[in-house]
Coordinates of C-alpha atoms in Angstrom, one line a residue:
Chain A
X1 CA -12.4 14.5 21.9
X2 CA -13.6 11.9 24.1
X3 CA -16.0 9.4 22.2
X4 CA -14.8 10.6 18.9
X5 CA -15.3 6.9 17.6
X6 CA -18.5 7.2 17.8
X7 CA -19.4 10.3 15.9
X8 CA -16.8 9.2 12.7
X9 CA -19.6 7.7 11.1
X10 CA -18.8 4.3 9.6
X11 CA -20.5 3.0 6.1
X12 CA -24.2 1.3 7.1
X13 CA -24.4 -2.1 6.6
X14 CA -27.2 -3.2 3.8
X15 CA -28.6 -6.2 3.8
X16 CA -27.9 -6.3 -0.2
X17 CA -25.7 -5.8 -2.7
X18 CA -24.4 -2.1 -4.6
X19 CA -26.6 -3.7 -7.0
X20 CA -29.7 -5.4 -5.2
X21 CA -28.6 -8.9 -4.8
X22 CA -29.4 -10.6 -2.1
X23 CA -26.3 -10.7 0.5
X24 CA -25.5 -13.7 2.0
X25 CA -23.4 -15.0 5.2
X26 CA -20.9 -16.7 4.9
X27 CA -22.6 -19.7 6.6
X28 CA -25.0 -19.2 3.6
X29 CA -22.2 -19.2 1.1
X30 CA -20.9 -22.6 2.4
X31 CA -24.2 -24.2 2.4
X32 CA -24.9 -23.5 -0.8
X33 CA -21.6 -24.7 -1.8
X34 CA -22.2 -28.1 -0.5
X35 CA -25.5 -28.0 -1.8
X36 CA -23.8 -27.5 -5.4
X37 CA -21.2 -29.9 -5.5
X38 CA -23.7 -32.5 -3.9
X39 CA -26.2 -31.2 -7.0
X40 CA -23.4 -32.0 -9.6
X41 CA -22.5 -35.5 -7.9
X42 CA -26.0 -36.4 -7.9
X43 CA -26.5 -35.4 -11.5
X44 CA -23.7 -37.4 -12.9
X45 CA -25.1 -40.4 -11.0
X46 CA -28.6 -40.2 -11.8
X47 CA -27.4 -39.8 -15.3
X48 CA -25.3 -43.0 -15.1
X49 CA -27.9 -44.6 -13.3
X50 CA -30.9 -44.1 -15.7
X51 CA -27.8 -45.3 -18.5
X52 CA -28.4 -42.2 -20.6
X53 CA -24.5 -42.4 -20.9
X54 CA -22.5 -45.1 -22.0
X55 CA -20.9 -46.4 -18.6
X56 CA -17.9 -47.0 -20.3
X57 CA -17.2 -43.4 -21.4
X58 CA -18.8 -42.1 -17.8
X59 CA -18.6 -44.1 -15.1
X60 CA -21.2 -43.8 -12.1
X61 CA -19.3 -41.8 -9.3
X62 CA -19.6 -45.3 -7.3
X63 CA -17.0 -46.5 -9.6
X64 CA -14.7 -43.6 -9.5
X65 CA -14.6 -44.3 -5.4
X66 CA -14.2 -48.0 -5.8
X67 CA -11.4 -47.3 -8.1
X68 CA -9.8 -44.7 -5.6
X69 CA -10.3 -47.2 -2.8
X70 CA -8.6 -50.3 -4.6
X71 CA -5.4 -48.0 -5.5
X72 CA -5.6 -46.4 -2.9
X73 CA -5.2 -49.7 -0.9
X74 CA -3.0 -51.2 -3.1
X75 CA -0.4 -48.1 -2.7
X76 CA -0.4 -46.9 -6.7
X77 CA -2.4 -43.3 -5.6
X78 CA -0.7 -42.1 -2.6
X79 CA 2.1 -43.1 -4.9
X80 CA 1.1 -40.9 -7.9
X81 CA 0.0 -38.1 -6.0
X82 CA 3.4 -37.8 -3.9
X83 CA 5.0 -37.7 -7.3
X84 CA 2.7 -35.3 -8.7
X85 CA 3.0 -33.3 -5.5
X86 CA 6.7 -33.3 -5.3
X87 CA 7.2 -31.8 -9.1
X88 CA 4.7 -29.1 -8.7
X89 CA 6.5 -28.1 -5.1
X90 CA 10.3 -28.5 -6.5
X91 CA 9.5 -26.4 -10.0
X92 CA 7.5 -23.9 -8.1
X93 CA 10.2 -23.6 -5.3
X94 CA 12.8 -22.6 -8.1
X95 CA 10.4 -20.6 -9.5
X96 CA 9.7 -18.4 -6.7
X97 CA 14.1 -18.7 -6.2
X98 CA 14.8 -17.3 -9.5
X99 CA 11.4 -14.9 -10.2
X100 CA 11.8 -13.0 -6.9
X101 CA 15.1 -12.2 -7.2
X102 CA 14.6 -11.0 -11.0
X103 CA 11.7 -9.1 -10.2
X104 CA 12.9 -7.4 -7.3
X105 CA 15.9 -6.1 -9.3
X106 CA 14.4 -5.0 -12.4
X107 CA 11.5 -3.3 -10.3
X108 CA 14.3 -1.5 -8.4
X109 CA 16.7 -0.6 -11.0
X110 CA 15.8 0.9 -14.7
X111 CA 18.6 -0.3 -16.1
X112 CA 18.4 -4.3 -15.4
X113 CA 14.9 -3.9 -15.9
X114 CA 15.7 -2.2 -19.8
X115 CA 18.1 -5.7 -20.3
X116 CA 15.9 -8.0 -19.0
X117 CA 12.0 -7.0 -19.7
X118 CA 12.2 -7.3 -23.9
X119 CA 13.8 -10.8 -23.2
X120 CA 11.2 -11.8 -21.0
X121 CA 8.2 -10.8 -23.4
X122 CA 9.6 -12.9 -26.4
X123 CA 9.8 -16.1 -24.4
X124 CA 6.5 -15.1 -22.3
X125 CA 4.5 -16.1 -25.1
X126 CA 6.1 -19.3 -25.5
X127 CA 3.1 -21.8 -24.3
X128 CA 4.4 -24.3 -21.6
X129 CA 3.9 -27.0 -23.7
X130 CA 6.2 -25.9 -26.1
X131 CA 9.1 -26.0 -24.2
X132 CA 8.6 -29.7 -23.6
X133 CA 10.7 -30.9 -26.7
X134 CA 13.9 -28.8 -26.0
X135 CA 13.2 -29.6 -22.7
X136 CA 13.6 -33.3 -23.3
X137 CA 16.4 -32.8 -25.6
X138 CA 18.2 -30.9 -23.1
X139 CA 17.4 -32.2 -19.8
X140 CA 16.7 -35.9 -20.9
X141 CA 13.4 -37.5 -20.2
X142 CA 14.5 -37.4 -16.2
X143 CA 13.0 -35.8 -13.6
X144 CA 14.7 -32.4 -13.7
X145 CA 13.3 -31.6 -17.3
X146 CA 9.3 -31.9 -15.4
X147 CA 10.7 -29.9 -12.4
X148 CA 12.1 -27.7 -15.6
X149 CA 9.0 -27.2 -17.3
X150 CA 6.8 -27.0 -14.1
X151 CA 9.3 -24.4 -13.4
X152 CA 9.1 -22.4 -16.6
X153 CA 4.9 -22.6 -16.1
X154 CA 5.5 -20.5 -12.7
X155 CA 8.0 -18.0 -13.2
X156 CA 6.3 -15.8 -15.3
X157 CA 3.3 -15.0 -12.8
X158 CA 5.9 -14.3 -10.1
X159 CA 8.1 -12.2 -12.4
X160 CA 5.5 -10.4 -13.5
X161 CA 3.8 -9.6 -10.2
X162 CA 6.8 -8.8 -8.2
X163 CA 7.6 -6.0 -11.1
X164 CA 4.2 -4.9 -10.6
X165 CA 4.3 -4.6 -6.9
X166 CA 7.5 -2.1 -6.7
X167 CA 5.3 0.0 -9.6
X168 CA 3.0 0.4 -6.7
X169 CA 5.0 2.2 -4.2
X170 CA 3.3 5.0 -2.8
X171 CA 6.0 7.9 -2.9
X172 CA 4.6 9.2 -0.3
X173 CA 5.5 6.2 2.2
X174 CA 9.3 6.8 1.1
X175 CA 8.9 10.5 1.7
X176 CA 7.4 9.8 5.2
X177 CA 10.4 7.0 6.0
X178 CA 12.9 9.6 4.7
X179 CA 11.4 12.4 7.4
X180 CA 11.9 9.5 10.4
X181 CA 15.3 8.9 9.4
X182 CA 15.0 6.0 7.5
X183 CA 18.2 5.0 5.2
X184 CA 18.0 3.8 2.1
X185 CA 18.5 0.2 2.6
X186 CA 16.0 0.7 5.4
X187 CA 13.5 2.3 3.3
X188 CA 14.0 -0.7 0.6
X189 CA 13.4 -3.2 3.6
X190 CA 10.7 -1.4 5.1
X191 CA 8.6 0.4 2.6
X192 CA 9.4 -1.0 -0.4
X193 CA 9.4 -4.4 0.1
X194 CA 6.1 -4.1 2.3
X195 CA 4.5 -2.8 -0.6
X196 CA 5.4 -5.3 -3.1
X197 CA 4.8 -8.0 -0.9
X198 CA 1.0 -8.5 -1.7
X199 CA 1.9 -8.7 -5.0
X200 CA 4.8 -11.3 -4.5
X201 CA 1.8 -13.6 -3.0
X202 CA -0.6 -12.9 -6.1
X203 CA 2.0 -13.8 -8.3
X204 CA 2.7 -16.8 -6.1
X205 CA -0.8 -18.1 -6.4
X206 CA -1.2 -17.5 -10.1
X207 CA 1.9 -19.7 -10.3
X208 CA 1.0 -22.2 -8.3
X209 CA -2.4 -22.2 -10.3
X210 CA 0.2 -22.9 -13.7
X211 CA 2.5 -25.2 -12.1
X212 CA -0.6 -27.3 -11.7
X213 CA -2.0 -27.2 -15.1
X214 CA 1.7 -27.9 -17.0
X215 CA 2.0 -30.9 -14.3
X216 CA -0.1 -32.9 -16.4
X217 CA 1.6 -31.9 -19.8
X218 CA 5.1 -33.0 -18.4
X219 CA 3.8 -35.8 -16.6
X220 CA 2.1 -37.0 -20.0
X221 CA 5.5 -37.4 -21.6
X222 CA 7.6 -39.6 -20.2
X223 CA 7.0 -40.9 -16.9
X224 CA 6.3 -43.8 -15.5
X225 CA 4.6 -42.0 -12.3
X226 CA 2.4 -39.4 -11.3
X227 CA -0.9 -38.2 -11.9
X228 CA -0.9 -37.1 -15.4
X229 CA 1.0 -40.8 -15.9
X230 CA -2.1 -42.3 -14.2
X231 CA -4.3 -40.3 -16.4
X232 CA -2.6 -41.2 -19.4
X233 CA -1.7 -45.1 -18.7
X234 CA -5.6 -45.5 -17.8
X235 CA -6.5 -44.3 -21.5
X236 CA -4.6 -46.7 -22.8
X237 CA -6.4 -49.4 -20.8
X238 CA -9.4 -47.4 -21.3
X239 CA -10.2 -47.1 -17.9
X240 CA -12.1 -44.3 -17.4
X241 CA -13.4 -44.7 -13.8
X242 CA -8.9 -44.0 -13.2
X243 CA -8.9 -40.8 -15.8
X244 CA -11.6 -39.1 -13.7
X245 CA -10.1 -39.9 -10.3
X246 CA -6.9 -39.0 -11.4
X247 CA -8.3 -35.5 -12.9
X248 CA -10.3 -35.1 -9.5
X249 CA -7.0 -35.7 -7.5
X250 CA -5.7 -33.0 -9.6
X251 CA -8.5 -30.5 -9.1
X252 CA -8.7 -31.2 -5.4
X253 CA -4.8 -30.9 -5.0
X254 CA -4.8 -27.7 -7.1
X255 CA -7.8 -26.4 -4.3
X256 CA -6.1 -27.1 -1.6
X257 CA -2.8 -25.9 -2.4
X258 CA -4.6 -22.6 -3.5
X259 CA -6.4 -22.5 -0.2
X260 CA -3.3 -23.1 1.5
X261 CA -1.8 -19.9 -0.1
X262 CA -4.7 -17.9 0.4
X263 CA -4.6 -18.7 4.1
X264 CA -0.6 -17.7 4.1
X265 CA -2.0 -14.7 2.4
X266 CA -4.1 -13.6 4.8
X267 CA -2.0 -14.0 7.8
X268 CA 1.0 -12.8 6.0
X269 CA -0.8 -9.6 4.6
X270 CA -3.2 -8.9 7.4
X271 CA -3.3 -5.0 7.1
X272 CA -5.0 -5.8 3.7
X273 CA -7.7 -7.8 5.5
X274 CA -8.3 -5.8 8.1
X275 CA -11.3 -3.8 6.8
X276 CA -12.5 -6.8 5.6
X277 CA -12.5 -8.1 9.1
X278 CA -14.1 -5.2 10.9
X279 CA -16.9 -4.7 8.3
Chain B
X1 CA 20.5 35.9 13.7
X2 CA 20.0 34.1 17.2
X3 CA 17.1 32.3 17.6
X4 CA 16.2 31.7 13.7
X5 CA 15.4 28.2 13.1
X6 CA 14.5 28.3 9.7
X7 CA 16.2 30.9 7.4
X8 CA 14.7 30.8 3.5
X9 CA 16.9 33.0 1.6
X10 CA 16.1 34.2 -1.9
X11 CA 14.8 30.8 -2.9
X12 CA 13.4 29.8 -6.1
X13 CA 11.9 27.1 -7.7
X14 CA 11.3 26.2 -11.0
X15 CA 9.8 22.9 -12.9
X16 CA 10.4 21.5 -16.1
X17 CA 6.6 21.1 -17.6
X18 CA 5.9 18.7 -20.0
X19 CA 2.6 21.3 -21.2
X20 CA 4.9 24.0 -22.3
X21 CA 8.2 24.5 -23.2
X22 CA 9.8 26.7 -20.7
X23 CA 10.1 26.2 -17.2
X24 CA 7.2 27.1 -14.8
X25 CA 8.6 29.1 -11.7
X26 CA 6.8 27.9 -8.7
X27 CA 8.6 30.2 -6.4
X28 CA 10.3 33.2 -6.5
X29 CA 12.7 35.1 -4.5
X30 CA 11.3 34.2 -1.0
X31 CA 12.9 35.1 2.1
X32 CA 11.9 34.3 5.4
X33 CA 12.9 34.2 8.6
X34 CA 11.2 31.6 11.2
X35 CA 12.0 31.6 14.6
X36 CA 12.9 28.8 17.1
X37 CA 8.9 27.8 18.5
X38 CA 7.0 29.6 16.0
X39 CA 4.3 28.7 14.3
X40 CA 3.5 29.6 11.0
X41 CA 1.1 29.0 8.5
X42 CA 1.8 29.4 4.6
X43 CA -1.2 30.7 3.0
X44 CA -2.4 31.5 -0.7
X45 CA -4.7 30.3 -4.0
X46 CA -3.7 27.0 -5.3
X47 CA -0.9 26.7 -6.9
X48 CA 1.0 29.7 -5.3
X49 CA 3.6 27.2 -4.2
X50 CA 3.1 26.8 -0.8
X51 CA 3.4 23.1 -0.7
X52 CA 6.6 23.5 -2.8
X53 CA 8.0 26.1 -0.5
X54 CA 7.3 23.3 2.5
X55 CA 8.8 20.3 0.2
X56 CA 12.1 22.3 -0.3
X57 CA 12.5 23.0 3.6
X58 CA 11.7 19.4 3.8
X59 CA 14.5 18.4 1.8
X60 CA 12.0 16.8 -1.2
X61 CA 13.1 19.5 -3.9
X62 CA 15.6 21.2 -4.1
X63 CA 16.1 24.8 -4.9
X64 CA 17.2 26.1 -8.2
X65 CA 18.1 29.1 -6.7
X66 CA 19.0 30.7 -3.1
X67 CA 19.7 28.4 0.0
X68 CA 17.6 27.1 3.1
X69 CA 19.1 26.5 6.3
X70 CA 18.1 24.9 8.9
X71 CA 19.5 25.4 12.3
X72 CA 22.3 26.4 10.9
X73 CA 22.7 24.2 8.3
X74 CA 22.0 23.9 5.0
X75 CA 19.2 21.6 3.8
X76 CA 20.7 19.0 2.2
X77 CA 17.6 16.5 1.0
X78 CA 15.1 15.1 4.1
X79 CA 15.9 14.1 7.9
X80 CA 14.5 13.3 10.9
X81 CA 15.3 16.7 12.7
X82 CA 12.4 17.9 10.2
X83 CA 9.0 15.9 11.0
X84 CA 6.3 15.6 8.1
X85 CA 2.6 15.4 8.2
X86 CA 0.9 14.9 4.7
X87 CA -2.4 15.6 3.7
X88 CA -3.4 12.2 2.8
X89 CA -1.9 10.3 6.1
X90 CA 1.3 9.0 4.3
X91 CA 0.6 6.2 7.3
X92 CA 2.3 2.9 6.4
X93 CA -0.7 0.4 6.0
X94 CA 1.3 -2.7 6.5
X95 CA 2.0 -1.0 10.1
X96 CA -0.3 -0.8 13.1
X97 CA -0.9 2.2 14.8
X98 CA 2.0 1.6 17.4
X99 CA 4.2 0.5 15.3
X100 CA 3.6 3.6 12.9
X101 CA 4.6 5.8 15.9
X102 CA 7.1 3.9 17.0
X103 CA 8.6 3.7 13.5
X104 CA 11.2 6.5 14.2
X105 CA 12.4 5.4 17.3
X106 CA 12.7 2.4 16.4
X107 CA 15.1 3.7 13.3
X108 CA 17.1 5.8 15.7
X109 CA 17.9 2.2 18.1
X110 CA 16.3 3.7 21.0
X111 CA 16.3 1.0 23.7
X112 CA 13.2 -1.3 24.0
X113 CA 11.4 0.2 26.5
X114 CA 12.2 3.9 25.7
X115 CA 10.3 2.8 22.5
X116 CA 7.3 1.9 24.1
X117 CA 7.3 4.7 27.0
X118 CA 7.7 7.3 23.8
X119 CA 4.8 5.6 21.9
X120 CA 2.5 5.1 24.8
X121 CA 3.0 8.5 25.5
X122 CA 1.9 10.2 22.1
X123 CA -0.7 7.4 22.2
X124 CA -2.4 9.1 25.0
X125 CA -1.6 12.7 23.9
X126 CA -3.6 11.9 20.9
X127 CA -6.3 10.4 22.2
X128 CA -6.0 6.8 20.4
X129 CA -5.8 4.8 23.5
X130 CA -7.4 1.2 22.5
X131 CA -6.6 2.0 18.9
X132 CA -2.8 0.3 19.2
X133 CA -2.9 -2.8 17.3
X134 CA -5.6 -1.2 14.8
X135 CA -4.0 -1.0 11.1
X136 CA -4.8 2.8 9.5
X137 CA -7.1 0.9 7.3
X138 CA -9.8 0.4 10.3
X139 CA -9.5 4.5 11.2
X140 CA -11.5 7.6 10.1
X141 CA -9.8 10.1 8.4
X142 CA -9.4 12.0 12.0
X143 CA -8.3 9.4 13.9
X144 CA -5.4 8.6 10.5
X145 CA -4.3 12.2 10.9
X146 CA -3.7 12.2 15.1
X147 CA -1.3 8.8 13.8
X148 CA 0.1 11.0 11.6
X149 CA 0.9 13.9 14.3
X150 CA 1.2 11.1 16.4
X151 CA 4.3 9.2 15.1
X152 CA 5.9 13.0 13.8
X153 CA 6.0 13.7 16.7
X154 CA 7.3 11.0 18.9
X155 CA 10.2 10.8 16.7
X156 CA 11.2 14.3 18.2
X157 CA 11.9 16.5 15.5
X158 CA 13.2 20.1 16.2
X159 CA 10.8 21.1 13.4
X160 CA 7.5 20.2 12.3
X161 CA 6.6 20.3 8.9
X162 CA 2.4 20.0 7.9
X163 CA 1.0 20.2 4.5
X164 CA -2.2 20.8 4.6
X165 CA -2.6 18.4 7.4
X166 CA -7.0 18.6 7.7
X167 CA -7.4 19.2 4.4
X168 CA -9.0 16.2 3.6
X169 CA -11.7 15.9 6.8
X170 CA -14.9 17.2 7.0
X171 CA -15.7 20.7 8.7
X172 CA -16.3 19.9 12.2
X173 CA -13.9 17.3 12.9
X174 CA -11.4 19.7 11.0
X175 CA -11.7 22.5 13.7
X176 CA -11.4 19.8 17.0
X177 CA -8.1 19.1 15.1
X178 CA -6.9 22.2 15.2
X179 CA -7.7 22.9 18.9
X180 CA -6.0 19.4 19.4
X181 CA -3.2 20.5 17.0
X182 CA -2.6 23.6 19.2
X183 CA -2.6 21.6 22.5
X184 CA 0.2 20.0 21.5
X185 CA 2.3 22.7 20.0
X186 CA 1.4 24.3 23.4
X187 CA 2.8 21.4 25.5
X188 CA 6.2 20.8 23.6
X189 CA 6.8 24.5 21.3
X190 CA 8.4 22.8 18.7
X191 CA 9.2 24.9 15.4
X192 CA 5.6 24.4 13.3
X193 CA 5.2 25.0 9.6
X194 CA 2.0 24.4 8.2
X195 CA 0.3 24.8 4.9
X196 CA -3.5 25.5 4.2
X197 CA -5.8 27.5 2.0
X198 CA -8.2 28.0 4.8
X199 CA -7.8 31.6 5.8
X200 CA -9.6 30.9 9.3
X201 CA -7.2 28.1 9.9
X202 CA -3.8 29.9 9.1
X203 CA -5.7 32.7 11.6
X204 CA -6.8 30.3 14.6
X205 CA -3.4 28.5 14.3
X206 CA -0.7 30.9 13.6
X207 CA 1.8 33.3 14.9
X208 CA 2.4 34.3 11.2
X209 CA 0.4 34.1 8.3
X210 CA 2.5 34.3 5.3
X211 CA 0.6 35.2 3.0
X212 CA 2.3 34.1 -0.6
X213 CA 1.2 35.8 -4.4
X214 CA -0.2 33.6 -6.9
X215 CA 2.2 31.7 -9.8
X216 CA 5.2 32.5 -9.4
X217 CA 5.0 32.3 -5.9
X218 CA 6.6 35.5 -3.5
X219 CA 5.7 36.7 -0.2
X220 CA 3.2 39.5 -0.8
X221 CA 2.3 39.8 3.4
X222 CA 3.8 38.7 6.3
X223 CA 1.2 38.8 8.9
X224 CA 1.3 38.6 12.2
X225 CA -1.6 37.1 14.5
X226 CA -1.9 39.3 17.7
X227 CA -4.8 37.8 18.7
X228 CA -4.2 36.1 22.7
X229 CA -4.9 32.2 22.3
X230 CA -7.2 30.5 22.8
X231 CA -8.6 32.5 20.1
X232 CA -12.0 32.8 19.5
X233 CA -13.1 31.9 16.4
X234 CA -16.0 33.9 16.5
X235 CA -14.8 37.0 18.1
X236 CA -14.3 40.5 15.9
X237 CA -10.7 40.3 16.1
X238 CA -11.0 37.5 14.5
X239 CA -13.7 38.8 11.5
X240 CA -11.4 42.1 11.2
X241 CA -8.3 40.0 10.5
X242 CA -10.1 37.3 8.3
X243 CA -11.3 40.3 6.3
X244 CA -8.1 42.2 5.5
X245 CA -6.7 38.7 4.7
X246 CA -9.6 37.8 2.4
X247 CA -9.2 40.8 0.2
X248 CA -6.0 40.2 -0.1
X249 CA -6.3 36.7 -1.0
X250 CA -8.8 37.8 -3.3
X251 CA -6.3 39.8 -5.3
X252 CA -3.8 36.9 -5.8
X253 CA -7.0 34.7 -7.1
X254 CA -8.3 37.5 -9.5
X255 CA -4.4 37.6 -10.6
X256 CA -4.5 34.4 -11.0
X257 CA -7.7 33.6 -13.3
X258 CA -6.6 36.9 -15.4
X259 CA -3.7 35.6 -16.7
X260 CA -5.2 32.6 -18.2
X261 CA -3.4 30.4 -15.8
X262 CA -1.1 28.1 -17.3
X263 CA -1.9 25.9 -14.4
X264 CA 0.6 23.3 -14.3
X265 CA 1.2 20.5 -11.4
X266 CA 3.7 21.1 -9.0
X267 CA 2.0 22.5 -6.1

């Protein structure tokens, strides 16, 4: 019995893929990620440079950076960005306050779920975008009809997951909580939530990834702030050294706030990693 | 009777099927009396019922006919006084190994330390020492099962209930279960029903092989092991028996592929 670890064979490790590729470490990986977004910045400024592109519609990378340095020393980024940053958190906050709730009771009881689902696929459909005119009508051209829309760009994700999550319960994990005694509310806390919970953070991600992308539709609008303002404002001026820094502040936001809830995910849902982090 | 833990009384079961239009009886007027430390083993072709027979005494299913009682009282859907180990783990992956075991405890308010005297204990008894703070997702199938036994146990049920417990490890690692699994019953004698369609495991394992009939399910031999343990698994006892339950296993599978088999899910 002793040194049974040993003779429970575990999977060999191959030095390639199922399908022949080369494998690579994960210093590897991160390399060659460096390498590529260095490749791509060089690119855009040798083309620039040997003025195969009209500077004015693509300007060098030099004068994206010397536009992100003046505003950002002037205060007008840090100022965008923070307004940007606060819409995306405050409509994906009430998101996640309505969509978990919602899920959680139609993926526990047949009959909300019945009232609520065929509602929920008519306006699912409904493009982000289109909600902005009743949006405005309703709401006024205020902050609360962005946080609105950002809000509407969220929720369905989350819904969608959470319902998804309590489909996965293994009956067999009740059955085994029932034989220890478990009641039911203990069995909801314990089992079923657990289960759903990975799901509840997909959904989470996939609606921070659509908070982000409606942002810039609700910031184009009416605003007099905010990175899709920025974006829009410099078009007018036809500055296109501020359009691209304000689209790479949005792509770099949108990273790291992904990142972020990967990282939550991982620590949160570790018993998902862990073969990951033995193998 | 004094000393009956587990009296099955006339019980039947029968499922709706969606593949045809009457109900298919999965069990049929079993009786059955199991006594307080026993250890018996429910044997017979697939789809006899076994596993249904162990899901009603459970508390999973109930009857549609005749009554279980356990200890005196009738089953009335699962508890804690009846332990379960499943054939595929049923471990709780968001749990670690310790905090699988200690899962019943835990439920029942035990006092801190009580908790992690009980689990350190079946720790050890299993042999997973160093494996605490391991999710099942990092274990073999054999070291998943002992968790399994593992946190049964420790929440001290007067019964334990197994459904096919090994069925799903290989050969070798199957049979040092078994000599583990009896080790155990040994130490404590709690109440053991356990379901396989390995003949030579109802044999090693059991007082009483019951052996059931094919669809619907009945008892068609109630067998009892008198072989001393530790048994031998090579010995001529052991052949002898294995024979005379073989044929008669045998029967219940040529009944079974004769009728055409309206094989339905359930077992």
């Amino acid at each position: 019995m002793s040194g049974s670890s040993a003779t429970e064979a575990r999977p060999r490790r191959h030095r390639t893929t199922a399908l022949g590729g080369i494998l690579l470490t994960p210093r590897q990986r991160q390399a060659l990620s460096v390498a590529s977004i260095a490749g791509a910045l060089f690119l855009w400024w040798g083309l620039t440079r040997i003025g195969l592109i009209n500077p004015v519609l693509l300007p060098s990378p030099g004068e994206v950076f010397d536009s992100f340095v003046s505003s950002s020393l002037d205060g007008s980024l840090p100022r965008h960005v923070w307004a940007s940053l606060l819409r995306v958190i405050e409509g994906f906050v009430l998101a996640l306050a309505i969509a978990l709730p919602v899920g959680v009771a139609m993926g526990m009881s047949q009959v909300v779920r019945g009232i609520v689902e065929p509602l929920i696929e008519l306006i699912r459909p409904i493009p982000p975008i289109a909600i902005i005119p009743i949006a405005m009508l309703w709401f006024g051209i205020g902050e609360f009809s962005k946080v609105f829309i950002i809000m509407y760009g969220a929720f369905f994700p989350i819904l969608v997951n959470t319902m998804a999550g309590f489909r996965e319960v293994d009956p067999i994990h009740i059955r085994a909580a029932q034989t220890l005694g478990a009641t039911r509310l203990q069995i909801f806390r314990d089992v079923i939530l657990r289960s759903a919970f990975p799901y509840m953070v997909v959904g989470a991600r996939l609606g921070m990834g659509l908070a982000f992308i409606v942002l810039v539709a609700a910031e184009l609008i009416a605003s007099s702030v905010g990175l899709g303002y920025l974006i829009n404002d410099a078009r007018y001026r036809f500055r296109t050294d501020e359009i691209l820094l304000g689209m790479v502040c949005i792509g770099i936001l949108g990273f790291l706030l992904n990142k972020l809830l990967l990282e939550a995910d991982r620590r949160i849902v570790r018993w998902r990693a862990a073969r990951e982090r033995q193998g | 009777m004094p000393g009956t833990k587990i009296d099955i009384r006339e019980v039947g079961v029968a499922f709706a099927s969606r593949l045809v239009n009457h109900p298919v009886v999965a069990l049929e007027d079993v009786s059955l009396g199991i006594e307080e430390g026993e250890f018996v083993c429910l044997l017979g072709p697939s789809g006899c019922g076994k596993t249904t027979l162990l899901n009603a005494i459970a508390g999973f299913i109930e009857p549609t006919g005749g009554q279980i009682r356990v200890a005196g009282r009738a089953v009335d859907g699962p508890g804690p006084d009846r332990g379960m180990v499943f054939q595929e783990y049923g471990l709780f992956p968001w749990f670690t190994v310790e905090q699988n075991i200690q899962y019943g405890p835990r439920l029942k308010g035990l006092p801190k330390d009580e908790i992690s005297r009980i689990s350190r204990h079946y720790v050890e008894l299993v042999h997973l020492a160093g494996f605490e703070h391991h999710y099942p997702n990092e274990l073999s199938g054999g070291m998943k099962q002992r968790v399994g036994i593992a946190r049964a146990l420790a929440n001290q049920p007067e019964i334990l209930l197994m459904d096919e417990p090994f069925g799903a490890l290989d050969a070798q690692t199957r049979e040092r279960m078994q000599d583990e699994l009896l080790r155990l019953w040994e130490a404590e004698r709690r109440t053991c029903v356990f379901v396989t369609h390995s003949i030579a495991e109802a044999i090693f394992l059991a007082d009483r092989v019951i052996l059931l009939t094919a669809r619907p399910g009945r008892i068609k031999r109630d067998i009892r092991v008198a072989i001393a343990r530790p048994r031998d698994r090579t010995s001529e006892a052991f052949f002898a028996l294995y024979r005379e339950v073989n044929t008669l296993l045998r029967e219940e599978i040529q009944r079974a592929s004769e009728e055409g088999d309206e094989r339905v899910v359930g077992d």
